[in-house]
Tab-separated table of C-alpha atoms and ligand atoms in Angstrom:
chain	number	residue	atom	x	y	z
M	250	UNK	CA	-22.079	10.216	21.192
M	251	UNK	CA	-24.417	7.532	22.511
M	252	UNK	CA	-23.330	5.917	25.821
M	253	UNK	CA	-22.683	2.461	24.403
M	254	UNK	CA	-20.843	3.639	21.286
M	255	UNK	CA	-17.145	2.842	20.857
M	256	UNK	CA	-15.003	5.861	19.969
M	257	UNK	CA	-12.554	4.978	17.195
M	258	UNK	CA	-9.894	7.544	16.240
M	259	UNK	CA	-8.329	6.966	12.821
M	260	UNK	CA	-5.144	8.966	12.352
M	261	UNK	CA	-4.291	9.512	8.684
M	262	UNK	CA	-6.858	10.148	5.988
M	263	UNK	CA	-5.115	8.357	3.122
M	264	UNK	CA	-6.549	5.426	1.195
M	265	UNK	CA	-6.415	3.117	4.232
M	266	UNK	CA	-7.897	5.601	6.731
M	267	UNK	CA	-10.701	6.916	4.538
M	268	UNK	CA	-11.723	3.484	3.212
M	269	UNK	CA	-12.079	2.182	6.772
M	270	UNK	CA	-13.884	5.327	7.923
M	271	UNK	CA	-16.333	5.007	5.014
M	272	UNK	CA	-17.127	1.501	6.263
M	273	UNK	CA	-17.328	2.381	9.968
M	274	UNK	CA	-19.615	5.423	9.595
M	275	UNK	CA	-22.367	2.964	8.664
M	276	UNK	CA	-22.169	1.210	12.055
M	277	UNK	CA	-24.468	2.508	14.783
M	278	UNK	CA	-22.291	1.236	17.630
M	279	UNK	CA	-19.120	2.968	16.364
M	280	UNK	CA	-18.327	6.674	16.680
M	281	UNK	CA	-15.458	7.136	14.242
M	282	UNK	CA	-13.379	10.274	13.624
M	283	UNK	CA	-10.497	10.759	11.171
M	284	UNK	CA	-7.600	13.125	11.971
M	285	UNK	CA	-5.562	14.086	8.891
M	286	UNK	CA	-2.434	16.235	9.041
M	287	UNK	CA	-2.663	18.054	5.694
M	288	UNK	CA	-5.210	20.850	5.210
M	289	UNK	CA	-6.132	19.520	1.720
M	290	UNK	CA	-5.060	16.692	-0.575
M	291	UNK	CA	-2.496	17.265	-3.316
M	292	UNK	CA	-2.025	14.908	-6.218
M	293	UNK	CA	1.357	13.226	-5.892
M	294	UNK	CA	2.970	10.950	-8.474
M	295	UNK	CA	1.585	8.562	-11.033
M	296	UNK	CA	-1.861	7.026	-11.030
M	297	UNK	CA	-2.607	3.936	-8.956
M	298	UNK	CA	-3.737	0.745	-10.646
M	299	UNK	CA	-5.999	-1.190	-8.297
M	300	UNK	CA	-5.932	-4.916	-8.927
M	301	UNK	CA	-8.648	-7.503	-8.381
M	302	UNK	CA	-7.885	-8.003	-4.664
M	303	UNK	CA	-8.330	-4.254	-4.120
M	304	UNK	CA	-11.689	-4.276	-5.928
M	305	UNK	CA	-12.838	-7.251	-3.825
M	306	UNK	CA	-11.780	-5.477	-0.605
M	307	UNK	CA	-13.700	-2.318	-1.591
M	308	UNK	CA	-16.776	-4.436	-2.385
M	309	UNK	CA	-16.623	-5.983	1.095
M	310	UNK	CA	-16.395	-2.497	2.633
M	311	UNK	CA	-19.522	-1.545	0.686
M	312	UNK	CA	-20.745	-1.291	-2.905
M	313	UNK	CA	-20.663	2.523	-2.653
M	314	UNK	CA	-16.941	2.394	-1.811
M	315	UNK	CA	-16.204	0.252	-4.873
M	316	UNK	CA	-18.404	2.595	-6.958
M	317	UNK	CA	-16.451	5.637	-5.730
M	318	UNK	CA	-13.353	4.059	-7.284
M	319	UNK	CA	-15.091	3.309	-10.596
M	320	UNK	CA	-16.530	6.841	-10.715
M	321	UNK	CA	-13.068	8.384	-10.259
M	322	UNK	CA	-10.831	6.019	-12.261
M	323	UNK	CA	-9.873	6.963	-15.802
M	324	UNK	CA	-9.046	4.515	-18.526
M	325	UNK	CA	-5.384	4.547	-19.496
M	326	UNK	CA	-6.384	4.599	-23.159
M	327	UNK	CA	-9.734	4.257	-24.945
M	328	UNK	CA	-12.612	2.386	-23.243
M	329	UNK	CA	-12.430	-0.577	-25.630
M	330	UNK	CA	-8.655	-0.579	-26.039
M	331	UNK	CA	-7.023	-3.728	-24.702
M	332	UNK	CA	-3.923	-3.057	-22.615
M	333	UNK	CA	-1.392	-5.262	-20.951
M	334	UNK	CA	1.771	-4.800	-18.896
M	335	UNK	CA	4.523	-6.332	-21.002
M	336	UNK	CA	7.614	-7.371	-19.045
M	337	UNK	CA	10.507	-7.602	-21.517
M	338	UNK	CA	14.210	-8.334	-21.073
M	339	UNK	CA	15.883	-5.042	-22.024
M	340	UNK	CA	19.501	-6.177	-21.886
M	341	UNK	CA	21.586	-9.358	-22.131
M	342	UNK	CA	21.571	-12.443	-24.372
M	343	UNK	CA	17.741	-12.738	-24.342
M	344	UNK	CA	17.278	-8.995	-24.960
M	345	UNK	CA	13.830	-8.236	-26.448
M	346	UNK	CA	12.197	-11.437	-25.110
M	347	UNK	CA	8.770	-11.064	-23.498
M	348	UNK	CA	8.724	-12.762	-20.066
M	349	UNK	CA	5.302	-11.758	-18.734
M	350	UNK	CA	2.017	-10.238	-19.790
M	351	UNK	CA	0.286	-8.966	-16.685
M	352	UNK	CA	-3.249	-7.666	-16.244
M	353	UNK	CA	-4.445	-7.874	-19.876
M	354	UNK	CA	-7.835	-6.133	-19.969
M	355	UNK	CA	-9.978	-3.813	-22.034
M	356	UNK	CA	-10.274	-0.287	-20.679
M	357	UNK	CA	-7.592	-0.687	-17.990
M	358	UNK	CA	-7.929	2.033	-15.400
M	359	UNK	CA	-5.754	4.122	-13.157
M	360	UNK	CA	-6.885	6.544	-10.504
M	361	UNK	CA	-5.035	9.491	-9.050
M	362	UNK	CA	-4.680	9.266	-5.264
M	363	UNK	CA	-6.315	12.682	-4.776
M	364	UNK	CA	-9.333	11.724	-6.934
M	365	UNK	CA	-9.813	8.429	-5.093
M	366	UNK	CA	-9.609	10.224	-1.735
M	367	UNK	CA	-12.235	12.732	-2.928
M	368	UNK	CA	-14.499	9.826	-3.843
M	369	UNK	CA	-14.108	8.217	-0.387
M	370	UNK	CA	-14.450	11.563	1.370
M	371	UNK	CA	-17.887	12.106	-0.168
M	372	UNK	CA	-19.057	9.016	1.787
M	373	UNK	CA	-17.954	10.373	5.180
M	374	UNK	CA	-20.018	13.043	7.002
M	375	UNK	CA	-18.013	16.306	7.279
M	376	UNK	CA	-18.156	16.285	11.075
M	377	UNK	CA	-16.349	12.925	11.129
M	378	UNK	CA	-13.056	14.205	9.743
M	379	UNK	CA	-10.702	17.002	10.804
M	380	UNK	CA	-7.952	18.326	8.535
M	381	UNK	CA	-4.782	20.110	9.650
M	382	UNK	CA	-4.510	17.733	12.641
M	383	UNK	CA	-0.998	16.363	12.805
M	384	UNK	CA	-0.658	13.804	15.589
M	385	UNK	CA	2.453	14.425	17.701
M	386	UNK	CA	1.843	12.368	20.856
M	387	UNK	CA	0.008	9.228	21.949
M	388	UNK	CA	-0.551	8.527	25.627
M	389	UNK	CA	-2.385	5.622	27.256
M	390	UNK	CA	-1.215	6.367	30.795
M	391	UNK	CA	-3.564	9.218	31.766
M	392	UNK	CA	-5.697	8.735	34.920
M	393	UNK	CA	-5.808	4.946	34.653
M	394	UNK	CA	-8.825	5.026	32.336
M	395	UNK	CA	-8.908	2.686	29.339
M	396	UNK	CA	-8.585	5.616	26.905
M	397	UNK	CA	-6.038	6.607	24.287
M	398	UNK	CA	-5.090	10.292	24.522
M	399	UNK	CA	-3.941	12.065	21.344
M	400	UNK	CA	-2.160	15.405	21.106
M	401	UNK	CA	-1.911	17.324	17.829
M	402	UNK	CA	0.686	19.802	16.615
M	403	UNK	CA	-1.744	22.717	17.069
M	404	UNK	CA	-1.918	21.883	20.795
M	405	UNK	CA	-5.404	20.384	20.698
M	406	UNK	CA	-6.097	17.077	22.441
M	407	UNK	CA	-8.712	14.359	22.073
M	408	UNK	CA	-9.354	10.992	23.668
M	409	UNK	CA	-10.783	7.826	22.165
M	410	UNK	CA	-11.413	4.212	23.136
M	411	UNK	CA	-9.198	2.977	20.369
M	412	UNK	CA	-6.563	4.375	17.975
M	413	UNK	CA	-6.095	3.026	14.461
M	414	UNK	CA	-3.003	4.592	12.876
M	415	UNK	CA	-3.104	4.856	9.088
M	416	UNK	CA	-0.461	7.566	9.100
M	417	UNK	CA	1.651	6.291	6.229
M	418	UNK	CA	5.250	5.167	5.801
M	419	UNK	CA	6.667	7.622	8.416
M	420	UNK	CA	3.975	6.653	10.923
M	421	UNK	CA	4.055	8.033	14.451
M	422	UNK	CA	1.716	5.219	15.513
M	423	UNK	CA	4.343	2.706	14.309
M	424	UNK	CA	7.096	4.409	16.339
M	425	UNK	CA	4.801	4.442	19.358
M	426	UNK	CA	3.829	0.777	19.043
M	427	UNK	CA	7.301	-0.599	18.283
M	428	UNK	CA	9.352	2.019	20.126
M	429	UNK	CA	11.210	4.710	18.183
M	430	UNK	CA	14.503	2.780	18.605
M	431	UNK	CA	13.137	-0.483	17.222
M	432	UNK	CA	15.085	-1.433	14.071
M	433	UNK	CA	11.848	-1.939	12.115
M	434	UNK	CA	10.349	1.439	13.119
M	435	UNK	CA	11.803	3.690	10.375
M	436	UNK	CA	11.488	2.947	6.636
M	437	UNK	CA	14.588	1.600	4.869
M	438	UNK	CA	15.965	1.595	1.350
M	439	UNK	CA	18.168	-1.509	1.648
M	440	UNK	CA	18.830	-1.816	-2.073
M	441	UNK	CA	19.422	1.927	-2.605
M	442	UNK	CA	16.583	2.423	-5.104
M	443	UNK	CA	16.190	5.732	-6.892
M	444	UNK	CA	13.194	6.249	-9.186
M	445	UNK	CA	13.978	8.765	-11.932
M	446	UNK	CA	10.641	9.843	-13.376
M	447	UNK	CA	9.153	12.311	-15.803
M	448	UNK	CA	5.645	13.262	-16.916
M	449	UNK	CA	5.261	14.225	-20.574
M	450	UNK	CA	2.291	15.080	-22.787
M	451	UNK	CA	1.705	11.988	-24.915
M	452	UNK	CA	2.014	13.947	-28.199
M	453	UNK	CA	5.533	14.981	-27.185
M	454	UNK	CA	6.490	11.474	-26.054
M	455	UNK	CA	5.427	10.041	-29.439
M	456	UNK	CA	8.100	12.163	-31.115
M	457	UNK	CA	10.817	10.778	-28.842
M	458	UNK	CA	10.096	7.098	-28.179
M	459	UNK	CA	8.540	4.141	-29.983
M	460	UNK	CA	4.859	5.253	-30.103
M	461	UNK	CA	3.848	1.700	-29.150
M	462	UNK	CA	4.971	2.469	-25.602
M	463	UNK	CA	2.569	5.394	-25.267
M	464	UNK	CA	-0.489	3.121	-25.485
M	465	UNK	CA	0.803	0.074	-23.634
M	466	UNK	CA	2.585	-0.556	-20.330
M	467	UNK	CA	6.149	-1.799	-20.829
M	468	UNK	CA	8.642	-2.790	-18.132
M	469	UNK	CA	12.026	-3.215	-19.802
M	470	UNK	CA	14.419	-5.037	-17.482
M	471	UNK	CA	18.151	-4.832	-17.003
M	472	UNK	CA	20.957	-4.685	-14.432
M	473	UNK	CA	21.350	-0.901	-14.369
M	474	UNK	CA	17.674	-0.177	-14.025
M	475	UNK	CA	14.229	-1.128	-15.282
M	476	UNK	CA	12.373	1.233	-17.551
M	477	UNK	CA	8.653	1.702	-17.437
M	478	UNK	CA	5.919	3.794	-19.111
M	479	UNK	CA	2.337	4.255	-17.935
M	480	UNK	CA	-0.198	6.043	-20.167
M	481	UNK	CA	-2.467	8.245	-18.073
M	482	UNK	CA	-5.646	10.286	-18.453
M	483	UNK	CA	-7.021	8.639	-21.575
M	484	UNK	CA	-3.703	8.680	-23.425
M	485	UNK	CA	-3.017	12.373	-22.918
M	486	UNK	CA	-0.158	12.131	-20.399
M	487	UNK	CA	2.696	9.659	-20.128
M	488	UNK	CA	4.503	8.790	-16.923
M	489	UNK	CA	7.934	7.352	-17.782
M	490	UNK	CA	10.600	6.213	-15.350
M	491	UNK	CA	13.855	4.428	-14.780
M	492	UNK	CA	14.220	2.648	-11.417
M	493	UNK	CA	17.870	2.151	-10.545
M	494	UNK	CA	18.877	-0.322	-7.856
M	495	UNK	CA	21.940	0.820	-5.912
M	496	UNK	CA	21.852	4.435	-7.159
M	497	UNK	CA	21.530	5.825	-3.640
M	498	UNK	CA	24.131	3.378	-2.270
M	499	UNK	CA	26.611	4.379	-4.995
M	500	UNK	CA	26.204	7.919	-3.735
M	501	UNK	CA	27.185	6.762	-0.236
M	502	UNK	CA	23.564	6.978	0.928
M	503	UNK	CA	23.298	10.626	-0.106
M	504	UNK	CA	21.738	12.097	-3.260
M	505	UNK	CA	21.628	9.754	-6.236
M	506	UNK	CA	23.697	10.856	-9.263
M	507	UNK	CA	21.921	12.344	-12.303
M	508	UNK	CA	20.506	9.734	-14.689
M	509	UNK	CA	23.111	9.079	-17.412
M	510	UNK	CA	21.855	7.558	-20.705
M	511	UNK	CA	25.402	6.222	-21.312
M	512	UNK	CA	24.717	3.537	-18.637
M	513	UNK	CA	22.197	1.958	-21.039
M	514	UNK	CA	24.307	1.587	-24.211
M	515	UNK	CA	23.820	-2.216	-24.195
M	516	UNK	CA	20.026	-2.056	-23.641
M	517	UNK	CA	17.495	-2.355	-26.514
M	518	UNK	CA	17.102	0.728	-28.701
M	519	UNK	CA	13.513	1.206	-27.405
M	520	UNK	CA	14.775	1.215	-23.811
M	521	UNK	CA	17.547	3.714	-24.605
M	522	UNK	CA	15.107	6.138	-26.207
M	523	UNK	CA	12.885	6.098	-23.106
M	524	UNK	CA	15.928	6.660	-20.857
M	525	UNK	CA	16.968	9.699	-22.927
M	526	UNK	CA	13.464	11.155	-22.589
M	527	UNK	CA	13.460	10.638	-18.798
M	528	UNK	CA	17.010	12.036	-18.400
M	529	UNK	CA	15.928	15.286	-20.063
M	530	UNK	CA	13.583	16.057	-17.132
M	531	UNK	CA	13.793	14.061	-13.909
M	532	UNK	CA	11.745	16.518	-11.856
M	533	UNK	CA	9.235	13.838	-10.759
M	534	UNK	CA	11.986	11.609	-9.265
M	535	UNK	CA	11.879	10.136	-5.780
M	536	UNK	CA	13.704	7.720	-3.490
M	537	UNK	CA	11.842	4.520	-2.643
M	538	UNK	CA	11.712	2.870	0.797
M	539	UNK	CA	9.838	0.119	2.608
M	540	UNK	CA	9.427	-1.396	6.072
M	541	UNK	CA	11.250	-4.299	7.621
M	542	UNK	CA	8.783	-6.651	9.298
M	543	UNK	CA	7.112	-5.303	12.415
M	544	UNK	CA	6.751	-8.000	15.099
M	545	UNK	CA	3.117	-6.970	15.670
M	546	UNK	CA	0.568	-4.524	14.256
M	547	UNK	CA	-1.503	-4.086	17.433
M	548	UNK	CA	-1.093	-3.762	21.170
M	549	UNK	CA	-4.079	-3.296	23.440
M	550	UNK	CA	-6.331	-0.673	21.895
M	551	UNK	CA	-3.799	0.754	19.437
M	552	UNK	CA	-3.142	-0.673	15.974
M	553	UNK	CA	-1.505	0.411	12.730
M	554	UNK	CA	-2.618	-0.435	9.220
M	555	UNK	CA	-1.938	0.449	5.572
M	556	UNK	CA	1.523	1.779	4.752
M	557	UNK	CA	2.042	2.567	8.453
M	558	UNK	CA	2.174	-1.174	9.088
M	559	UNK	CA	3.718	-2.499	5.864
M	560	UNK	CA	4.965	0.071	3.365
M	561	UNK	CA	6.350	-1.716	0.325
M	562	UNK	CA	8.447	-0.898	-2.717
M	563	UNK	CA	6.191	0.061	-5.649
M	564	UNK	CA	7.345	-2.818	-7.904
M	565	UNK	CA	4.489	-5.244	-7.195
M	566	UNK	CA	1.856	-2.469	-7.544
M	567	UNK	CA	-0.109	-3.758	-4.554
M	568	UNK	CA	0.489	-1.340	-1.648
M	569	UNK	CA	-2.886	0.390	-1.862
M	570	UNK	CA	-4.552	-2.977	-2.403
M	571	UNK	CA	-3.000	-4.231	0.844
M	572	UNK	CA	-4.194	-1.095	2.643
M	573	UNK	CA	-7.714	-1.840	1.383
M	574	UNK	CA	-7.487	-5.490	2.490
M	575	UNK	CA	-6.535	-4.191	5.978
M	576	UNK	CA	-9.529	-1.858	5.981
M	577	UNK	CA	-11.879	-4.670	4.932
M	578	UNK	CA	-10.673	-6.930	7.773
M	579	UNK	CA	-10.828	-4.178	10.421
M	580	UNK	CA	-14.291	-3.129	9.257
M	581	UNK	CA	-15.567	-6.696	9.484
M	582	UNK	CA	-14.058	-7.253	12.966
M	583	UNK	CA	-15.242	-3.928	14.390
M	584	UNK	CA	-18.750	-4.738	13.177
M	585	UNK	CA	-18.733	-7.502	15.825
M	586	UNK	CA	-17.375	-5.676	18.876
M	587	UNK	CA	-19.647	-4.326	21.576
M	588	UNK	CA	-18.841	-1.997	24.434
M	589	UNK	CA	-17.725	-3.744	27.628
M	590	UNK	CA	-16.140	-2.214	30.733
M	591	UNK	CA	-12.570	-2.984	29.762
M	592	UNK	CA	-13.108	-2.928	25.994
M	593	UNK	CA	-11.618	-6.393	25.688
M	594	UNK	CA	-13.596	-7.109	22.549
M	595	UNK	CA	-11.803	-4.229	20.848
M	596	UNK	CA	-8.440	-5.628	21.949
M	597	UNK	CA	-9.404	-9.054	20.628
M	598	UNK	CA	-10.505	-7.564	17.303
M	599	UNK	CA	-7.186	-5.760	16.864
M	600	UNK	CA	-5.269	-8.893	17.822
M	601	UNK	CA	-7.264	-10.930	15.291
M	602	UNK	CA	-6.469	-8.265	12.663
M	603	UNK	CA	-2.775	-8.622	13.474
M	604	UNK	CA	-2.838	-12.404	13.328
M	605	UNK	CA	-4.570	-12.564	9.959
M	606	UNK	CA	-3.162	-9.568	8.100
M	607	UNK	CA	0.485	-9.513	9.202
M	608	UNK	CA	1.695	-12.651	7.390
M	609	UNK	CA	0.099	-11.768	4.051
M	610	UNK	CA	0.899	-8.054	4.014
M	611	UNK	CA	4.527	-8.720	5.013
M	612	UNK	CA	4.768	-11.378	2.284
M	613	UNK	CA	3.737	-8.664	-0.191
M	614	UNK	CA	6.491	-6.353	1.153
M	615	UNK	CA	9.001	-9.171	0.568
M	616	UNK	CA	7.546	-9.886	-2.829
M	617	UNK	CA	7.845	-6.255	-3.947
M	618	UNK	CA	11.525	-6.335	-2.899
M	619	UNK	CA	11.962	-9.547	-4.854
M	620	UNK	CA	10.285	-8.053	-7.941
M	621	UNK	CA	12.853	-5.254	-7.729
M	622	UNK	CA	15.740	-7.722	-7.635
M	623	UNK	CA	14.307	-9.825	-10.472
M	624	UNK	CA	13.837	-6.660	-12.559
M	625	UNK	CA	17.495	-5.755	-11.864
M	626	UNK	CA	18.816	-9.215	-12.846
M	627	UNK	CA	19.970	-9.637	-9.235
M	628	UNK	CA	17.972	-12.781	-8.381
M	629	UNK	CA	20.267	-15.788	-8.785
M	630	UNK	CA	20.424	-16.039	-12.596
M	631	UNK	CA	16.669	-15.858	-13.215
M	632	UNK	CA	17.182	-13.462	-16.150
M	633	UNK	CA	19.206	-16.180	-17.915
M	634	UNK	CA	16.158	-18.461	-17.867
M	635	UNK	CA	13.157	-16.639	-19.365
M	636	UNK	CA	10.873	-19.655	-18.756
M	637	UNK	CA	11.630	-19.508	-15.020
M	638	UNK	CA	10.898	-15.814	-15.053
M	639	UNK	CA	7.549	-16.394	-16.755
M	640	UNK	CA	6.559	-18.925	-14.086
M	641	UNK	CA	7.622	-16.525	-11.317
M	642	UNK	CA	5.495	-13.651	-12.623
M	643	UNK	CA	2.481	-15.920	-13.183
M	644	UNK	CA	2.601	-17.305	-9.629
M	645	UNK	CA	3.193	-13.924	-8.021
M	646	UNK	CA	0.346	-12.188	-9.876
M	647	UNK	CA	-1.970	-14.963	-8.641
M	648	UNK	CA	-0.713	-14.542	-5.052
M	649	UNK	CA	-1.444	-10.819	-4.922
M	650	UNK	CA	-4.459	-10.341	-7.200
M	651	UNK	CA	-6.487	-13.550	-7.138
M	652	UNK	CA	-6.508	-13.867	-3.354
M	653	UNK	CA	-9.660	-14.897	-1.447
M	654	UNK	CA	-10.271	-11.557	0.301
M	655	UNK	CA	-13.670	-12.634	1.665
M	656	UNK	CA	-12.096	-15.801	3.098
M	657	UNK	CA	-9.558	-13.587	4.868
M	658	UNK	CA	-12.375	-11.661	6.599
M	659	UNK	CA	-13.922	-14.969	7.656
M	660	UNK	CA	-10.571	-16.202	9.019
M	661	UNK	CA	-10.220	-12.993	11.056
M	662	UNK	CA	-13.682	-13.463	12.570
M	663	UNK	CA	-12.783	-17.028	13.520
M	664	UNK	CA	-9.649	-15.850	15.376
M	665	UNK	CA	-11.735	-13.149	17.093
M	666	UNK	CA	-14.302	-15.703	18.215
M	667	UNK	CA	-11.560	-17.982	19.558
M	668	UNK	CA	-10.110	-15.097	21.547
M	669	UNK	CA	-13.545	-14.257	22.878
M	670	UNK	CA	-13.987	-17.840	23.995
M	671	UNK	CA	-10.664	-17.619	25.836
M	672	UNK	CA	-8.986	-20.224	23.684
M	673	UNK	CA	-5.198	-20.234	23.652
M	674	UNK	CA	-3.549	-19.129	20.434
M	675	UNK	CA	-1.046	-21.601	19.017
M	676	UNK	CA	1.570	-18.942	18.297
M	677	UNK	CA	2.367	-17.987	21.840
M	678	UNK	CA	-0.264	-15.396	22.677
M	679	UNK	CA	-2.092	-16.588	25.726
M	680	UNK	CA	-5.556	-15.606	26.729
M	681	UNK	CA	-6.057	-16.179	30.438
M	682	UNK	CA	-9.119	-17.381	32.278
M	683	UNK	CA	-10.945	-14.058	32.397
M	684	UNK	CA	-10.237	-13.416	28.733
M	685	UNK	CA	-7.290	-11.021	29.140
M	686	UNK	CA	-4.668	-11.176	26.457
M	687	UNK	CA	-1.404	-12.169	28.104
M	688	UNK	CA	1.014	-10.400	25.779
M	689	UNK	CA	2.187	-10.028	22.241
M	690	UNK	CA	5.050	-12.286	21.315
M	691	UNK	CA	7.825	-11.023	19.054
M	692	UNK	CA	8.377	-13.292	16.073
R	971	FAD	P1	-0.828	7.179	2.748
R	971	FAD	O1	-1.468	7.256	1.421
R	971	FAD	O2	0.597	7.537	2.858
R	971	FAD	O3	-1.689	8.086	3.733
R	971	FAD	C1	-1.237	8.417	5.029
R	971	FAD	C2	-1.977	9.669	5.465
R	971	FAD	O4	-1.648	9.942	6.819
R	971	FAD	C3	-1.574	10.885	4.641
R	971	FAD	O5	-2.731	11.530	4.154
R	971	FAD	C4	-0.780	11.743	5.629
R	971	FAD	O6	-0.920	13.121	5.377
R	971	FAD	C5	-1.399	11.337	6.956
R	971	FAD	N1	-0.501	11.487	8.105
R	971	FAD	C6	0.812	11.145	8.167
R	971	FAD	N2	1.304	11.425	9.402
R	971	FAD	C7	0.281	11.945	10.120
R	971	FAD	C8	0.162	12.436	11.463
R	971	FAD	N3	1.207	12.428	12.310
R	971	FAD	N4	-1.031	12.902	11.878
R	971	FAD	C9	-2.107	12.900	11.046
R	971	FAD	N5	-2.054	12.459	9.760
R	971	FAD	C10	-0.874	11.979	9.302
R	971	FAD	N6	-0.418	0.641	-4.804
R	971	FAD	C11	-1.256	-0.086	-5.559
R	971	FAD	O7	-2.045	-0.870	-5.020
R	971	FAD	N7	-1.255	0.014	-6.935
R	971	FAD	C12	-0.416	0.838	-7.586
R	971	FAD	O8	-0.444	0.922	-8.812
R	971	FAD	C13	0.493	1.613	-6.820
R	971	FAD	N8	1.328	2.459	-7.437
R	971	FAD	C14	2.159	3.239	-6.687
R	971	FAD	C15	2.998	4.116	-7.344
R	971	FAD	C16	3.844	4.922	-6.613
R	971	FAD	C17	4.724	5.868	-7.367
R	971	FAD	C18	3.853	4.839	-5.183
R	971	FAD	C19	4.766	5.717	-4.358
R	971	FAD	C20	3.022	3.973	-4.521
R	971	FAD	C21	2.168	3.149	-5.267
R	971	FAD	N9	1.287	2.264	-4.640
R	971	FAD	C22	0.454	1.495	-5.382
R	971	FAD	C23	1.238	2.181	-3.159
R	971	FAD	C24	0.129	3.054	-2.542
R	971	FAD	O9	0.197	4.375	-3.030
R	971	FAD	C25	0.222	3.068	-1.009
R	971	FAD	O10	0.431	1.757	-0.543
R	971	FAD	C26	-1.071	3.610	-0.385
R	971	FAD	O11	-1.316	4.915	-0.837
R	971	FAD	C27	-0.993	3.580	1.142
R	971	FAD	O12	-2.111	4.228	1.678
R	971	FAD	P2	-2.143	4.669	3.214
R	971	FAD	O13	-3.458	5.299	3.439
R	971	FAD	O14	-1.744	3.535	4.076
R	971	FAD	O15	-0.952	5.716	3.364
């Protein structure tokens, strides 16, 4: 490592960690290393759909990062087949009515997490990432030096100038930053969501459900669960699921009950057929959770990003996109920092990241919760007014997908420059005369 380089440890080699590392390895003044707990990536769950804000964030990180996504993504159906997510009322007086068409496009793509990670990994030199390194302890109090000391489960230790935790929903970095007893430290499942899910070969699914739903993306809404199908791998595999709000709560917080098609007798016939198919094999089921708002994402030279900072319910389909927006902002800020004795520029960069990314990413967490309640007819009568629902979906899709991601990077740089100039922040964080950050204020 060159003397004036800044050592950045990224813990967690998921989408957030690898995307940022792929950006930082291009910077001469940064010596980045990723520590990932698993020995190799496994494919888990359905494919990810990355929306326009995610594509813009990858482009800002570098054209090769965006290209890695396009090289790995598969079309849901045929290249020239137009697909759209159709949100339809599945139960009640307006049953069968279409309330939103989201993301209409030819050749819509999904990417498996493992494939996307492989694509990012190819952009990072092998000596910049270590697998099988599960972080178990963070310590900033060793020998008074401005260093972050990391201990891994295998007993090995490293030190770095700065720690960026991208260690997912059960993040150790989050517990360290907030304190393990902080109410927002662990993930929560306030609404008791259980996602019953199956994967079926498309030829089999066509025998059981309306074949229309094997080449399109329906979300059929109702009070005892919303039903959803996603064609995968060029129409060869179908992911089908029923997300039930309250299922875990009805089980007293324990295991959710088995999915019972009898709950759906008043849903549309199409919806009932999908439920019966899912109920026959729920082996891909899981329990959803998200994070209550953290009061800050950074303190000193330690920060968290991606799901570690703001895990959300999957209903707005924007969690990975938010992780990529984080990576784009951090990459842009760290491009500016230079080594100083006390590494204050790094602290200012992480504080600027917090200031700019926390409000938007936490709004997306709230939005995903709200999507869940709207889907479950639990949002103050919205399902009785399809026009209101249409407006809601239109506005929310614009908020997540059509966001000015480049403008966000520019806003972060402006905050960084203000901190560097010693200007006082208007939200209570004071920067004193010699540029030291006075403290992080809980909001
Ligand atoms: P993760 O992907 O969780 O990565 C964290 C990494 O840290 C892991 O590799 C883990 O092994 C490692 N790690 C954890 N602890 C430690 C430790 N102590 N030491 C070292 N390493 C550690 N988002 C979208 O944008 N579009 C979608 O369509 C979409 N669909 C989804 C569908 C489902 C079913 C689910 C569950 C999520 C979906 N998401 C979607 C959300 C998206 O998958 C996540 O937001 C995204 O993967 C978060 O990336 P991350 O890198 O922050 O966290």
